[in-house]
Tab-separated table of C-alpha atoms in Angstrom:
chain	number	residue	atom	x	y	z
A	14	MET	CA	133.336	66.874	-125.600
A	15	ALA	CA	131.942	69.743	-123.089
A	16	SER	CA	129.146	68.762	-126.198
A	17	ARG	CA	128.994	65.516	-126.190
A	18	ARG	CA	128.775	65.813	-122.574
A	19	ALA	CA	125.975	67.978	-122.712
A	20	LEU	CA	123.997	65.543	-125.783
A	21	GLN	CA	124.621	62.902	-123.051
A	22	ILE	CA	122.857	64.584	-120.083
A	23	GLY	CA	119.911	65.545	-122.348
A	24	GLY	CA	119.538	62.296	-123.881
A	25	ALA	CA	119.267	60.431	-119.960
A	26	THR	CA	116.593	63.529	-119.251
A	27	VAL	CA	114.930	62.557	-122.056
A	28	GLY	CA	115.365	58.740	-121.220
A	29	VAL	CA	113.596	59.614	-117.589
A	30	GLY	CA	111.278	62.026	-119.080
A	31	ALA	CA	109.855	59.044	-121.499
A	32	VAL	CA	109.815	56.729	-118.313
A	33	TYR	CA	108.483	59.129	-115.810
A	34	TYR	CA	105.323	59.538	-118.452
A	35	LEU	CA	105.025	56.454	-119.088
A	36	TYR	CA	104.689	55.115	-115.649
A	37	SER	CA	102.342	58.063	-114.680
A	38	ALA	CA	100.222	56.814	-117.228
A	39	GLY	CA	100.170	53.039	-116.542
A	40	GLY	CA	102.136	51.849	-119.118
A	41	ASN	CA	99.731	53.356	-121.841
A	42	PRO	CA	101.626	55.078	-124.079
A	43	SER	CA	98.991	57.053	-125.975
A	44	VAL	CA	98.024	58.425	-122.317
A	45	ALA	CA	101.538	59.147	-121.336
A	46	GLU	CA	101.139	60.142	-124.629
A	47	LYS	CA	98.714	62.927	-124.077
A	48	LYS	CA	99.908	63.812	-121.530
A	49	LEU	CA	103.176	64.596	-121.911
A	50	GLU	CA	100.987	67.233	-125.117
A	51	HIS	CA	99.567	68.496	-122.181
A	52	ASP	CA	102.006	70.173	-120.064
A	53	VAL	CA	104.151	71.110	-123.061
A	54	SER	CA	101.476	72.680	-124.051
A	55	ALA	CA	101.021	73.885	-120.810
A	56	ALA	CA	104.482	74.955	-119.843
A	57	GLY	CA	104.732	77.083	-123.603
A	58	ALA	CA	101.251	79.254	-122.874
A	59	ARG	CA	103.115	79.715	-119.483
A	60	LEU	CA	106.370	80.733	-121.009
A	61	LYS	CA	104.018	83.443	-123.460
A	62	GLY	CA	101.485	84.526	-120.305
A	63	GLN	CA	98.294	82.578	-121.953
A	64	ASP	CA	95.438	81.572	-119.754
A	65	THR	CA	94.698	77.838	-120.630
A	66	SER	CA	93.278	76.538	-117.478
A	67	THR	CA	89.497	76.062	-119.963
A	68	LYS	CA	91.068	74.278	-122.055
A	69	GLU	CA	93.045	72.363	-118.707
A	70	ALA	CA	89.290	72.037	-117.775
A	71	GLN	CA	87.717	70.603	-121.031
A	72	LYS	CA	90.129	67.507	-121.885
A	73	LYS	CA	90.100	66.844	-117.468
A	74	ALA	CA	85.982	67.345	-118.500
A	75	GLU	CA	86.650	64.709	-121.018
A	76	VAL	CA	89.232	62.067	-119.731
A	77	VAL	CA	86.099	61.882	-116.326
A	78	ALA	CA	83.570	61.364	-118.592
A	79	LYS	CA	85.296	58.829	-120.228
A	80	GLU	CA	85.904	57.600	-117.062
A	81	ALA	CA	82.903	58.026	-115.733
A	82	GLY	CA	81.229	56.206	-118.677
A	83	ALA	CA	83.110	53.361	-118.640
A	84	THR	CA	82.732	53.156	-114.944
A	85	LEU	CA	78.642	53.210	-115.207
A	86	ASP	CA	78.933	50.765	-118.440
A	87	ARG	CA	80.285	47.807	-116.269
A	88	THR	CA	78.051	49.063	-113.450
A	89	VAL	CA	74.915	48.305	-115.461
A	90	ASP	CA	76.390	45.551	-117.426
A	91	THR	CA	76.351	44.259	-113.972
A	92	VAL	CA	73.225	44.941	-113.176
A	93	ARG	CA	71.541	43.479	-115.392
A	94	GLY	CA	73.321	40.227	-114.951
A	95	GLU	CA	72.629	40.041	-111.380
A	96	VAL	CA	68.355	41.134	-113.118
A	97	ARG	CA	69.027	38.019	-115.538
A	98	GLN	CA	69.911	35.718	-111.740
A	99	ALA	CA	67.018	37.031	-110.131
A	100	ASP	CA	64.913	36.486	-112.669
A	101	ARG	CA	65.428	32.690	-113.170
A	102	VAL	CA	65.617	32.107	-109.293
A	103	ILE	CA	62.314	33.606	-109.463
A	104	THR	CA	61.165	31.630	-112.487
A	105	ALA	CA	62.254	29.032	-110.221
A	106	LYS	CA	60.381	29.006	-107.056
A	107	MET	CA	57.507	30.108	-108.963
A	108	HIS	CA	57.776	26.478	-110.247
A	109	GLU	CA	58.270	24.798	-107.262
A	110	ALA	CA	55.482	27.260	-105.168
A	111	GLY	CA	53.823	26.047	-107.515
A	112	SER	CA	54.744	21.589	-107.733
A	113	LYS	CA	53.658	21.999	-104.395
A	114	LEU	CA	50.013	23.549	-104.762
A	115	ASP	CA	49.508	21.149	-106.861
A	116	GLN	CA	50.887	18.255	-104.588
A	117	LEU	CA	49.067	19.568	-101.689
A	118	LYS	CA	45.987	20.260	-103.992
A	119	ASP	CA	46.336	16.307	-104.415
A	120	ASP	CA	46.393	15.610	-100.912
A	121	GLY	CA	44.095	17.338	-99.812
A	122	SER	CA	41.428	15.880	-102.589
A	123	LYS	CA	43.678	12.123	-101.524
A	124	LYS	CA	42.728	13.341	-98.079
A	125	PHE	CA	38.635	14.601	-98.325
A	126	ASP	CA	37.774	11.831	-99.948
A	127	SER	CA	38.963	9.569	-97.211
A	128	ALA	CA	37.810	10.898	-94.659
A	129	TYR	CA	33.630	10.887	-97.161
A	130	LYS	CA	34.355	7.411	-97.474
A	131	ASP	CA	35.196	6.951	-93.582
A	132	THR	CA	32.183	8.480	-92.737
A	133	SER	CA	29.260	7.468	-95.593
A	134	LYS	CA	31.100	3.680	-93.634
A	135	GLU	CA	30.335	4.703	-90.280
A	136	LEU	CA	27.367	5.810	-91.536
A	137	GLN	CA	25.700	3.680	-93.149
A	138	GLN	CA	26.708	1.190	-90.157
A	139	THR	CA	24.808	3.073	-87.811
A	140	ALA	CA	22.164	3.142	-89.900
A	141	ASP	CA	22.825	-0.901	-90.492
A	142	THR	CA	21.684	-1.229	-86.533
A	143	PHE	CA	19.274	1.054	-86.434
A	144	ASP	CA	17.213	-0.525	-88.752
A	145	LYS	CA	18.201	-3.767	-86.907
A	146	THR	CA	17.420	-2.894	-83.260
A	147	VAL	CA	14.139	-1.047	-84.535
A	148	ASN	CA	13.304	-4.274	-86.364
A	149	GLN	CA	14.517	-6.334	-83.098
A	150	LYS	CA	12.651	-4.279	-81.047
A	151	THR	CA	9.612	-4.400	-83.603
A	152	ALA	CA	9.249	-7.890	-83.335
A	153	GLU	CA	9.337	-8.085	-79.939
A	154	ALA	CA	7.054	-5.228	-79.735
A	155	LYS	CA	4.506	-7.189	-81.998
A	156	SER	CA	5.477	-10.698	-80.390
A	157	GLY	CA	3.753	-8.734	-76.206
A	158	ILE	CA	1.133	-7.587	-78.391
A	159	SER	CA	0.125	-11.181	-79.946
A	160	SER	CA	0.184	-13.060	-76.542
A	161	TRP	CA	-1.750	-10.661	-74.676
A	162	LEU	CA	-4.227	-10.735	-77.768
A	163	GLY	CA	-3.963	-15.028	-77.218
A	164	PHE	CA	-2.419	-14.751	-80.878
A	165	GLY	CA	0.700	-15.937	-79.847
A	166	GLY	CA	2.277	-19.335	-80.708
A	167	LYS	CA	4.713	-21.354	-78.770
């Protein structure tokens, strides 16, 4: 009966150990298995009096390197996506600015043409008024001179 009880306690201990390693590995069985192997290897080395700090450091470095690589890959992908989005926004803004520039150019050209036509019309009217006034004053002057000289025919 004592051996049966020892088997039950041993089985429970193994079960608790398995749960512990699965929990500490975040539910990932392969990571739990590697941690268990590492712990068994470290315990064996301690019993034999061997120093495993170099191997442990190398394994930890590999794990950290993998995690850092994954984080770096995610960061690079995120940055690439943000750069693509910024490029799309910049391209759209450039097209919008080009359209506004074309519109302003057309508006400016139309305003210039309108001002040119208005100024030309006013200039022409002023010139016509000046010509009329000159012709009228010339006719009056001729009439006055003719009357002085006796050529005036009334």
